[in-house]
Coordinates of C-alpha atoms in Angstrom, one line a residue:
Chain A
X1 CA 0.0 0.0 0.0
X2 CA 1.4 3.5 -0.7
X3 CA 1.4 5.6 1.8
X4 CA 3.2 9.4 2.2
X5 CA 2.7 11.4 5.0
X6 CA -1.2 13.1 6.1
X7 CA -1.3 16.1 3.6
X8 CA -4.8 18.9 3.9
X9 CA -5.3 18.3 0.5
X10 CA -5.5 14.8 0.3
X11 CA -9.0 12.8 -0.3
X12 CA -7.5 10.2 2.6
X13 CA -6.7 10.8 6.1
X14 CA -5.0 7.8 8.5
X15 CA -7.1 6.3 11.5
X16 CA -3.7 5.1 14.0
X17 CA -4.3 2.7 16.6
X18 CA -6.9 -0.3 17.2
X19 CA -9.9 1.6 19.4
X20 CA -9.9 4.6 16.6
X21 CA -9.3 2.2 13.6
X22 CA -12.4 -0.4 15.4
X23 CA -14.8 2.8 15.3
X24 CA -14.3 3.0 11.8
X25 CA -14.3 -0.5 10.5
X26 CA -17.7 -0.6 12.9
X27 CA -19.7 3.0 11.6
X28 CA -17.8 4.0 8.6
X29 CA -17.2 0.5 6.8
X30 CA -17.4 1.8 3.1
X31 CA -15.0 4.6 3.5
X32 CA -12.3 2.8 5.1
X33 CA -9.5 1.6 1.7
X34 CA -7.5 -0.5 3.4
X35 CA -5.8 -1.8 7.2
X36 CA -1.9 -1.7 7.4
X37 CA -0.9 -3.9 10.7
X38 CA 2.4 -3.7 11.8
X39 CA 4.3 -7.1 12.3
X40 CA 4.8 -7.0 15.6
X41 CA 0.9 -6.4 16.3
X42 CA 0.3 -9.1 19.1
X43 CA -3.4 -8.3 19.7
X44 CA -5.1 -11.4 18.5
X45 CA -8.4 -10.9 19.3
X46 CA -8.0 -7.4 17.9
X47 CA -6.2 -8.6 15.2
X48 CA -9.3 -11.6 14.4
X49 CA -11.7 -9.2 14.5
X50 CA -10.3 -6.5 12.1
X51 CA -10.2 -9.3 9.8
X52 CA -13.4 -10.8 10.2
X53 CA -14.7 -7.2 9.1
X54 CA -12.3 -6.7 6.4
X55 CA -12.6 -9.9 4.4
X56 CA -16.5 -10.1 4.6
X57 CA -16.2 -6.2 3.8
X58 CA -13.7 -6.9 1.0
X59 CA -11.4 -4.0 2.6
X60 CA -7.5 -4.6 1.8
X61 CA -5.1 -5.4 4.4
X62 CA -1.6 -5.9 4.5
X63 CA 1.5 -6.3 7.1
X64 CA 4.2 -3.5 6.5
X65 CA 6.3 -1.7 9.3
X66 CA 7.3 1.6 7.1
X67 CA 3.8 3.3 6.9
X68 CA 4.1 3.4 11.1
X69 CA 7.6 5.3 9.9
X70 CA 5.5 7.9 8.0
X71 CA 2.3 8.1 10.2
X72 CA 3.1 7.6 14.0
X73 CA 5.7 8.9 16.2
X74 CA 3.5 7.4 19.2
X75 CA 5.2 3.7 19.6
X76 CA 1.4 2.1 21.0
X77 CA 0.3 2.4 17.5
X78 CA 0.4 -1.2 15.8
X79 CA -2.8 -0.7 13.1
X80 CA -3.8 2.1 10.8
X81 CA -7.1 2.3 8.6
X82 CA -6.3 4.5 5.2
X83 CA -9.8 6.3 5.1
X84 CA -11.7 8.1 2.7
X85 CA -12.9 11.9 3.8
X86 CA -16.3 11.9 4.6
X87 CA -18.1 15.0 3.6
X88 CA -20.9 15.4 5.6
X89 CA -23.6 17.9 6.1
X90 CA -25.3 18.8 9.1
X91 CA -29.0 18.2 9.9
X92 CA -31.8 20.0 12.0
X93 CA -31.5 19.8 15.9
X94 CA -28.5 20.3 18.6
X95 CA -25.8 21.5 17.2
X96 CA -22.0 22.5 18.5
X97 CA -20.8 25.8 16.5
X98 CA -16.9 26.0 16.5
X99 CA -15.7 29.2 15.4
X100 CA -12.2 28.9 14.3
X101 CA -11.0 26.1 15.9
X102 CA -6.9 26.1 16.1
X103 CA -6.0 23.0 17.7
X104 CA -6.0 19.4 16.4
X105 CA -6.5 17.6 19.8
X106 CA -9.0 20.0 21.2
X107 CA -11.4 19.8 18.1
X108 CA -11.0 15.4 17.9
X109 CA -11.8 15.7 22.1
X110 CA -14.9 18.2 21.6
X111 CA -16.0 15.6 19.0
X112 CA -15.5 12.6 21.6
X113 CA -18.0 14.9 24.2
X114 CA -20.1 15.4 21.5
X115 CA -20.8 12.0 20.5
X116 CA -21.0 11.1 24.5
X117 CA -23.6 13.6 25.0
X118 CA -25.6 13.0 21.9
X119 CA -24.7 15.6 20.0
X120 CA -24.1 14.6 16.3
X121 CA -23.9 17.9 14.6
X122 CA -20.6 20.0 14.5
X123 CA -20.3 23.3 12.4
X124 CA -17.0 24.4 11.9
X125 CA -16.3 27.9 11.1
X126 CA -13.2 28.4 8.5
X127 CA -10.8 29.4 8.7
X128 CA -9.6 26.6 11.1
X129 CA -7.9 23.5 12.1
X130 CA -8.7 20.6 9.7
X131 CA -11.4 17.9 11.1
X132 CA -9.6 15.0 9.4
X133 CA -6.1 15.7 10.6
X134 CA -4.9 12.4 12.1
X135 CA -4.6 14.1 14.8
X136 CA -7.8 15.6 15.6
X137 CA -9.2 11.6 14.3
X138 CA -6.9 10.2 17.6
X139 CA -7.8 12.4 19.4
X140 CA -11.7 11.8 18.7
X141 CA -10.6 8.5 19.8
X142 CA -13.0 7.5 16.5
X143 CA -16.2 9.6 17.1
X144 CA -14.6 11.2 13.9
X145 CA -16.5 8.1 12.4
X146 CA -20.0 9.3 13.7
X147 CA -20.6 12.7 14.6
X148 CA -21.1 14.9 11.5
X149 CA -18.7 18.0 11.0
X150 CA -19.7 20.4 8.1
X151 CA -17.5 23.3 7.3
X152 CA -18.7 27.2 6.7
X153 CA -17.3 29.9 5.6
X154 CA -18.7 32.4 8.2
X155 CA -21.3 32.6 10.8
X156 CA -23.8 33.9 8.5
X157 CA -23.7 31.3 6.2
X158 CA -24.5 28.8 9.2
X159 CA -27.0 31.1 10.6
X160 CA -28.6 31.0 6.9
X161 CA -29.6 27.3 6.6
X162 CA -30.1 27.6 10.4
X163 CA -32.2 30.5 11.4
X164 CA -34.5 29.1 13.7
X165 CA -32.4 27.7 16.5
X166 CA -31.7 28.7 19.5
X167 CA -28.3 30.9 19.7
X168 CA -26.0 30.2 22.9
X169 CA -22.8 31.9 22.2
X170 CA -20.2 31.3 25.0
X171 CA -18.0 34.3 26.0
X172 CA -16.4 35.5 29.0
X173 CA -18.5 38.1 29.9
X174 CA -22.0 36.1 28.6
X175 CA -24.9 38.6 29.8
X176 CA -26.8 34.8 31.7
X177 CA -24.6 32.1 33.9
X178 CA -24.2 28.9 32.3
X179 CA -26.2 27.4 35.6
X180 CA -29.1 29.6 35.5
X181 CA -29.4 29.5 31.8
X182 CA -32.6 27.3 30.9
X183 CA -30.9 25.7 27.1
X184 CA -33.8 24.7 24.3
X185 CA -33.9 22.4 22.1
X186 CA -32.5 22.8 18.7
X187 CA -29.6 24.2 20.3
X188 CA -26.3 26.1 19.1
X189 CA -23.9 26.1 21.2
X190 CA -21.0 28.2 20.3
X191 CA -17.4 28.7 21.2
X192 CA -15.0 30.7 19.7
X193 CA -11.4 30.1 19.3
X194 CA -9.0 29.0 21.9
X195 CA -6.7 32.0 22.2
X196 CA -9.1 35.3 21.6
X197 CA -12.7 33.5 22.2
X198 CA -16.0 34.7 19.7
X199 CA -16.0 37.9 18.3
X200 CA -17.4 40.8 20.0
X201 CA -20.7 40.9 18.0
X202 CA -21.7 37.6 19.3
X203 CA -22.8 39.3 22.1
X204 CA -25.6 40.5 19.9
X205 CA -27.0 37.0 19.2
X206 CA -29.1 34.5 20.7
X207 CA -28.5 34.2 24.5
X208 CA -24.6 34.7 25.7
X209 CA -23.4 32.7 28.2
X210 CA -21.0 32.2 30.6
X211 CA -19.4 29.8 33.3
X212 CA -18.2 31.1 35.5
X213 CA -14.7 30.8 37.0
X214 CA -12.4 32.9 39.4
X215 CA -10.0 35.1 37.9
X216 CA -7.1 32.9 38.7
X217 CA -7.3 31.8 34.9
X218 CA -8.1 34.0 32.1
X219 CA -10.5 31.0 30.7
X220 CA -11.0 27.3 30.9
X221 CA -9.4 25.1 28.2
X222 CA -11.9 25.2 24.9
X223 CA -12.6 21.4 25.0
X224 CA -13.7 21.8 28.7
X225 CA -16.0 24.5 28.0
X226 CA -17.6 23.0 25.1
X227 CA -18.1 19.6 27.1
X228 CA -19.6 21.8 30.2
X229 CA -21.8 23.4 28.0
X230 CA -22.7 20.0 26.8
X231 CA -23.0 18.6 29.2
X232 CA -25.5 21.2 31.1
X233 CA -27.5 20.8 27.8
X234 CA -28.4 17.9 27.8
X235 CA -28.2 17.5 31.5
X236 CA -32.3 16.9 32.0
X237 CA -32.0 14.1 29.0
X238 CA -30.7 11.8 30.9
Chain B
X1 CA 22.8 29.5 32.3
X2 CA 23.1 25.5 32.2
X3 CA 20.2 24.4 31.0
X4 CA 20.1 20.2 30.3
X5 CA 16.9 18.4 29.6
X6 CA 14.3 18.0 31.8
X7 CA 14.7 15.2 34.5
X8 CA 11.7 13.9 37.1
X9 CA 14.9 13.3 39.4
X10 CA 16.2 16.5 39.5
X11 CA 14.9 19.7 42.0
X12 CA 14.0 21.9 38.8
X13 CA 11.7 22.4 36.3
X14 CA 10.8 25.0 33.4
X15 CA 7.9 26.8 32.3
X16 CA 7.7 27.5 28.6
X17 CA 6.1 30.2 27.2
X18 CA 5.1 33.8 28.3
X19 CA 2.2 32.9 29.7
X20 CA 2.9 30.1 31.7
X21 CA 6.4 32.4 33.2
X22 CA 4.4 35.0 33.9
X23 CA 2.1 33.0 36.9
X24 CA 5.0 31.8 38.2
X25 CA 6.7 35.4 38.2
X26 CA 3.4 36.7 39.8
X27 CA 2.7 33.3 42.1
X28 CA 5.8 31.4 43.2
X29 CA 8.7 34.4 42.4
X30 CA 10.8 33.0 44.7
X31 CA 10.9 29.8 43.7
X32 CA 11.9 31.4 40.1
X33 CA 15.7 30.8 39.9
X34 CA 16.1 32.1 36.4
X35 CA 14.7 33.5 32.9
X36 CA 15.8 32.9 29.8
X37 CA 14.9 34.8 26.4
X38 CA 14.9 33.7 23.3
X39 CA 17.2 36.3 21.0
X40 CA 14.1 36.7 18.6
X41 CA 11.9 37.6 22.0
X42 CA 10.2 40.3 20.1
X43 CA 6.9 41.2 22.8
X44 CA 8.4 44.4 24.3
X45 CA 5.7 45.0 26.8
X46 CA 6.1 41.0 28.1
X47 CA 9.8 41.6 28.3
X48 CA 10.0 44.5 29.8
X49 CA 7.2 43.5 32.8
X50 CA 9.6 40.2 33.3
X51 CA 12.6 42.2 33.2
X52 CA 11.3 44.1 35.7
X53 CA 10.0 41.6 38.0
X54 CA 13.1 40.2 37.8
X55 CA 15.2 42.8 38.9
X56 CA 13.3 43.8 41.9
X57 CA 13.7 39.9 43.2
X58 CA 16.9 39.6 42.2
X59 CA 16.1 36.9 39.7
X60 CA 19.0 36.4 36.5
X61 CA 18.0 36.7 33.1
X62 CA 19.9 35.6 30.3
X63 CA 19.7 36.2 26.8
X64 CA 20.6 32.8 24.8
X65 CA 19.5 30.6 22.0
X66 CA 20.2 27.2 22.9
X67 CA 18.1 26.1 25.6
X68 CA 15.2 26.5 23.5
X69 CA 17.1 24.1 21.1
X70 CA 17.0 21.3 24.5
X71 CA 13.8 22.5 26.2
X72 CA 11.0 23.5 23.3
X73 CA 9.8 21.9 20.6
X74 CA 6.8 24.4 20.2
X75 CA 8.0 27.5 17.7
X76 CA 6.4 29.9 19.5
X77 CA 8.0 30.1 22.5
X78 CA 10.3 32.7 23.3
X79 CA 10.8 32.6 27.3
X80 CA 11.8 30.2 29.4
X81 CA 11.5 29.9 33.4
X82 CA 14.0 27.6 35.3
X83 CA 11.8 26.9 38.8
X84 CA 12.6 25.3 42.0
X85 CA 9.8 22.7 42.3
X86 CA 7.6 22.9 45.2
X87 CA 6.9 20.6 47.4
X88 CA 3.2 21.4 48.7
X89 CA 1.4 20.4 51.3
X90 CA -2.6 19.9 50.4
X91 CA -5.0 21.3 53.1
X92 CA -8.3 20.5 54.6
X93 CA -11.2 21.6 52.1
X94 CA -12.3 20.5 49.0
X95 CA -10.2 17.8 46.9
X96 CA -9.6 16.5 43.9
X97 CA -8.2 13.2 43.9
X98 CA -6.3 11.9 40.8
X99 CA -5.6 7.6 41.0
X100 CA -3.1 6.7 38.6
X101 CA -3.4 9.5 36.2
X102 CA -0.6 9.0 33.7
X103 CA -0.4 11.8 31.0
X104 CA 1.2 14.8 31.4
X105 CA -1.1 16.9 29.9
X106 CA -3.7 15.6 31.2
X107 CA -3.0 16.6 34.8
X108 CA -2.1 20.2 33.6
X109 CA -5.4 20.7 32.0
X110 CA -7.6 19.7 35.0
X111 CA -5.0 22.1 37.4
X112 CA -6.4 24.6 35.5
X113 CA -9.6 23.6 35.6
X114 CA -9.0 23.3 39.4
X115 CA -7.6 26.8 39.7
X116 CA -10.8 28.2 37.9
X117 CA -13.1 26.0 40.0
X118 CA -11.2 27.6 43.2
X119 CA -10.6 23.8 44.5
X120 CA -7.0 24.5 45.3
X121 CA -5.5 21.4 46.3
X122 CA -4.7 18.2 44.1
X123 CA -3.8 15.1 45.8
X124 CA -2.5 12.7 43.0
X125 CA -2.1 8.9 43.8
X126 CA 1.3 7.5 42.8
X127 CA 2.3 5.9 40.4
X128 CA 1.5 8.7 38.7
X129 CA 2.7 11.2 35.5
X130 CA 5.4 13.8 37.5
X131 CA 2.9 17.0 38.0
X132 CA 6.7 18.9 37.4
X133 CA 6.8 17.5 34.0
X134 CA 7.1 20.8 32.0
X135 CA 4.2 19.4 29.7
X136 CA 2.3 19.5 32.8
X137 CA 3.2 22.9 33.6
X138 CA 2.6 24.4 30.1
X139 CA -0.8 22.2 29.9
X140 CA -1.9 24.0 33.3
X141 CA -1.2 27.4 31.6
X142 CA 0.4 28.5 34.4
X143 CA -2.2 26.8 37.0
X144 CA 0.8 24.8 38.7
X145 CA 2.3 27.8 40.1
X146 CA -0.6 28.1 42.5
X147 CA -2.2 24.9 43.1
X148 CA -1.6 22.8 45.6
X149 CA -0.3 18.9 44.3
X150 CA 0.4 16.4 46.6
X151 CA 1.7 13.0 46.3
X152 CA 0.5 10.0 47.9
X153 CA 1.3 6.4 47.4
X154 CA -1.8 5.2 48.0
X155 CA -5.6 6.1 48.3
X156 CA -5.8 5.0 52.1
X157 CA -2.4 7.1 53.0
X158 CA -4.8 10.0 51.5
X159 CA -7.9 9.1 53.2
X160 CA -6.3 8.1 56.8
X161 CA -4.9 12.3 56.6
X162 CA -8.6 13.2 55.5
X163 CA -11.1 10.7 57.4
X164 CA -14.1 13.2 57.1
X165 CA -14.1 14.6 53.8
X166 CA -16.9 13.4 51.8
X167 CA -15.5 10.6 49.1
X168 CA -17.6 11.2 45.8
X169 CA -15.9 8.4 43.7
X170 CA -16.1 8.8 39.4
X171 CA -17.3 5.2 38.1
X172 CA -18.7 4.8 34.8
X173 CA -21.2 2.5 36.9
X174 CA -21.4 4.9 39.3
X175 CA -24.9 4.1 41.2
X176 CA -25.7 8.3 41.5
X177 CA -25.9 10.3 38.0
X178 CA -23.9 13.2 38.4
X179 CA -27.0 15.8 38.6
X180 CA -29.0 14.0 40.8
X181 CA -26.6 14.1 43.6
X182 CA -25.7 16.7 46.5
X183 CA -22.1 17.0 46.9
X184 CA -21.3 18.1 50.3
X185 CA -18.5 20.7 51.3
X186 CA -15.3 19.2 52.3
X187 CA -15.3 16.9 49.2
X188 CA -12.9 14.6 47.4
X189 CA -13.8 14.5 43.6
X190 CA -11.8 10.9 43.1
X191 CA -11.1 10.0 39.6
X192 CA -8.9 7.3 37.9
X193 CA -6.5 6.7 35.4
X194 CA -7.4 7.5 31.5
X195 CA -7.5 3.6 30.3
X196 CA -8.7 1.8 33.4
X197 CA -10.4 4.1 35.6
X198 CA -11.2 3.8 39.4
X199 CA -10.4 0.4 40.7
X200 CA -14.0 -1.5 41.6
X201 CA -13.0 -1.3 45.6
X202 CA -13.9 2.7 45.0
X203 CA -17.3 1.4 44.2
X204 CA -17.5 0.7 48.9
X205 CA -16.4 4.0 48.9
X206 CA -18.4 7.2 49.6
X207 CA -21.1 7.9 47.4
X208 CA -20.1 6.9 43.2
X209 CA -21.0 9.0 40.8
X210 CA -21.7 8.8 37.3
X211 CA -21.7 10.8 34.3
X212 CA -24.2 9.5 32.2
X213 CA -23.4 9.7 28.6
X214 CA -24.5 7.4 25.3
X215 CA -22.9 4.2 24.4
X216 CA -21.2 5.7 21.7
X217 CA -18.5 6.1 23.6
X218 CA -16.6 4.3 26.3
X219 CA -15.7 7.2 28.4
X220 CA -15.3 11.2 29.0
X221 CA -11.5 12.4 28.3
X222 CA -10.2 12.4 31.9
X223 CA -10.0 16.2 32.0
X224 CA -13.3 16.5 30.6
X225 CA -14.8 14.1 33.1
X226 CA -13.1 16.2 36.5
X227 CA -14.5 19.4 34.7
X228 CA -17.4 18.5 34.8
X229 CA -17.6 16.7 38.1
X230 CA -15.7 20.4 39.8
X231 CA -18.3 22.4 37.7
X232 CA -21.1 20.8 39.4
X233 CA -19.5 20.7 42.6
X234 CA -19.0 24.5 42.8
X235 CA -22.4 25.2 41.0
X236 CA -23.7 26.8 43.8
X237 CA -21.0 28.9 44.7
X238 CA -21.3 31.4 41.6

């Protein structure tokens, strides 16, 4: 299999290790192209069931140590899916709005909490960190396989196919507390980047919101706020 | 300055980053034993609030390249602290209580978290990822500088020194969902390590609690999961 190192513009991104690369054989069968295992990969069960899914699935594997080279610097990564980029589009309900996301890791955790709190929808607001880095797909720890992430090229064009939910945006100085904010359904919650937060105009839409913290920190990490919000969401679902 | 790489041996550890050298400047200035900047350093208003700091504590600041060479990986940082690590003692109040956590940036992110929560003290249940670890500094943004970690080597050397907090244990069988249950002042948030979680003794152990969340996924992110579990703990408080 010919493999070269995770590029943007590439149709394929890499799913690295057996819990991500099991999410995908499992809920994203058709797009996965192929399973590279590394020869010393001593999972057996593991190793049975990826194969199981792959022959009946007619999905190519193969045992080569040099894609590992390319793809992973972590050394507890023994199988890679090769998988076809799934565009995806959104669809009425709950939705998490991301506006310019930076980070990899952060975007693949938010996606994680997401999944976890039943949250399938993710709007992405460009420019930002690409959803089908390798990294942000680890990260996920596979709900890259599930939830849906649709890109936009401003908030106006996600507020345009969307203009009837319900607007939280998340700022530091959100008018309502998080905890005293009643959320409803057909939600969008929204965070702004992890360095200089939304915009100042989002204080014009919807209901702001913040949680609150001391000011021994300027603000919480962006994954944890996005899973708090979540979280408090969803909180009388459950 | 001699800088080598970092060692969990040694009786020093560095902050990277302005941010991060800043609340140590400001929180622990004298355990600051020295600044380095980068020759490219180019924020004159950072630089000149450090080099002022410094001189009224009598802290050295050297201007040199190489230690960023040994120390960072990250482009953008330009500063560097070299800190005396502190050995703290945690106090009677509210707790978290990491078992077995094992990624550095893990236990930075939820020292944050901590700090913004205002539940100052961290008792951490060896073995354990080194809280000096200057990925755990940098993930904290600064938070280690003024939280309180504390190493035990086991959960009942931590529960003989606090006998009457209240012991909320995080179990994804937990027999209490998360916002059905009263957490009591004087808690101990107790959560385990990333991959295995809390061993099933913690389930005798206080009242568990669980975060309820779809099948989709096996678990919270660790940092995600004590987040949420402080957020709800201070809720009232705000």
């Amino acid at each position: 299999m010919k493999i070269t190192r995770y590029r943007k513009e590439d149709d394929i991104t890499y799913a690295l290790g057996a819990t991500v690369v099991m999410e995908y054989l499992l809920h994203d069968t058709e797009n996965v192209k192929g399973i590279i295992i590394h020869p010393d990969f001593r999972a057996e069960d593991t190793k049975e069931r990826i194969t199981s899914i792959c022959t009946e699935n007619k999905i190519p594997m193969v045992t080569e140590e040099k894609p590992f080279n390319i793809l992973s610097q972590k050394e507890n990564c023994f199988v890679i899916a090769v998988v076809a980029k799934r565009q995806a589009t959104i669809t009425d309900g709950n939705h998490i709005v991301l506006v310019n996301p930076s980070n990899a890791g952060n975007l693949g955790t938010i996606m994680r909490s997401a999944l976890g709190f039943g949250i399938e929808n993710i709007a992405v607001i460009t420019p930002a960190v690409d959803p089908f880095d390798p990294k942000t797909v680890r990260a996920s720890m596979g709900a890259a396989a599930r939830v849906r992430v649709e890109l936009f090229e401003s908030f106006d064009d996600y507020r345009r196919r969307f203009p009837n939910n319900n607007f939280y945006p998340f700022m530091l100085d959100g008018s309502s507390k998080m905890q005293h904010t009643p959320i409803e359904e057909n939600f969008s919650l929204i965070l702004g980047n992890e360095a200089t937060g939304l915009p100042r105009e989002f204080s014009e839409i919807g209901q702001p919101i913040r949680i609150e913290h001391t000011h021994n920190i300027d603000s919480l990490n962006l994954p944890i706020a996005a899973s708090i919000a979540m979280y408090e969401a969803t909180r009388n679902n459950w």
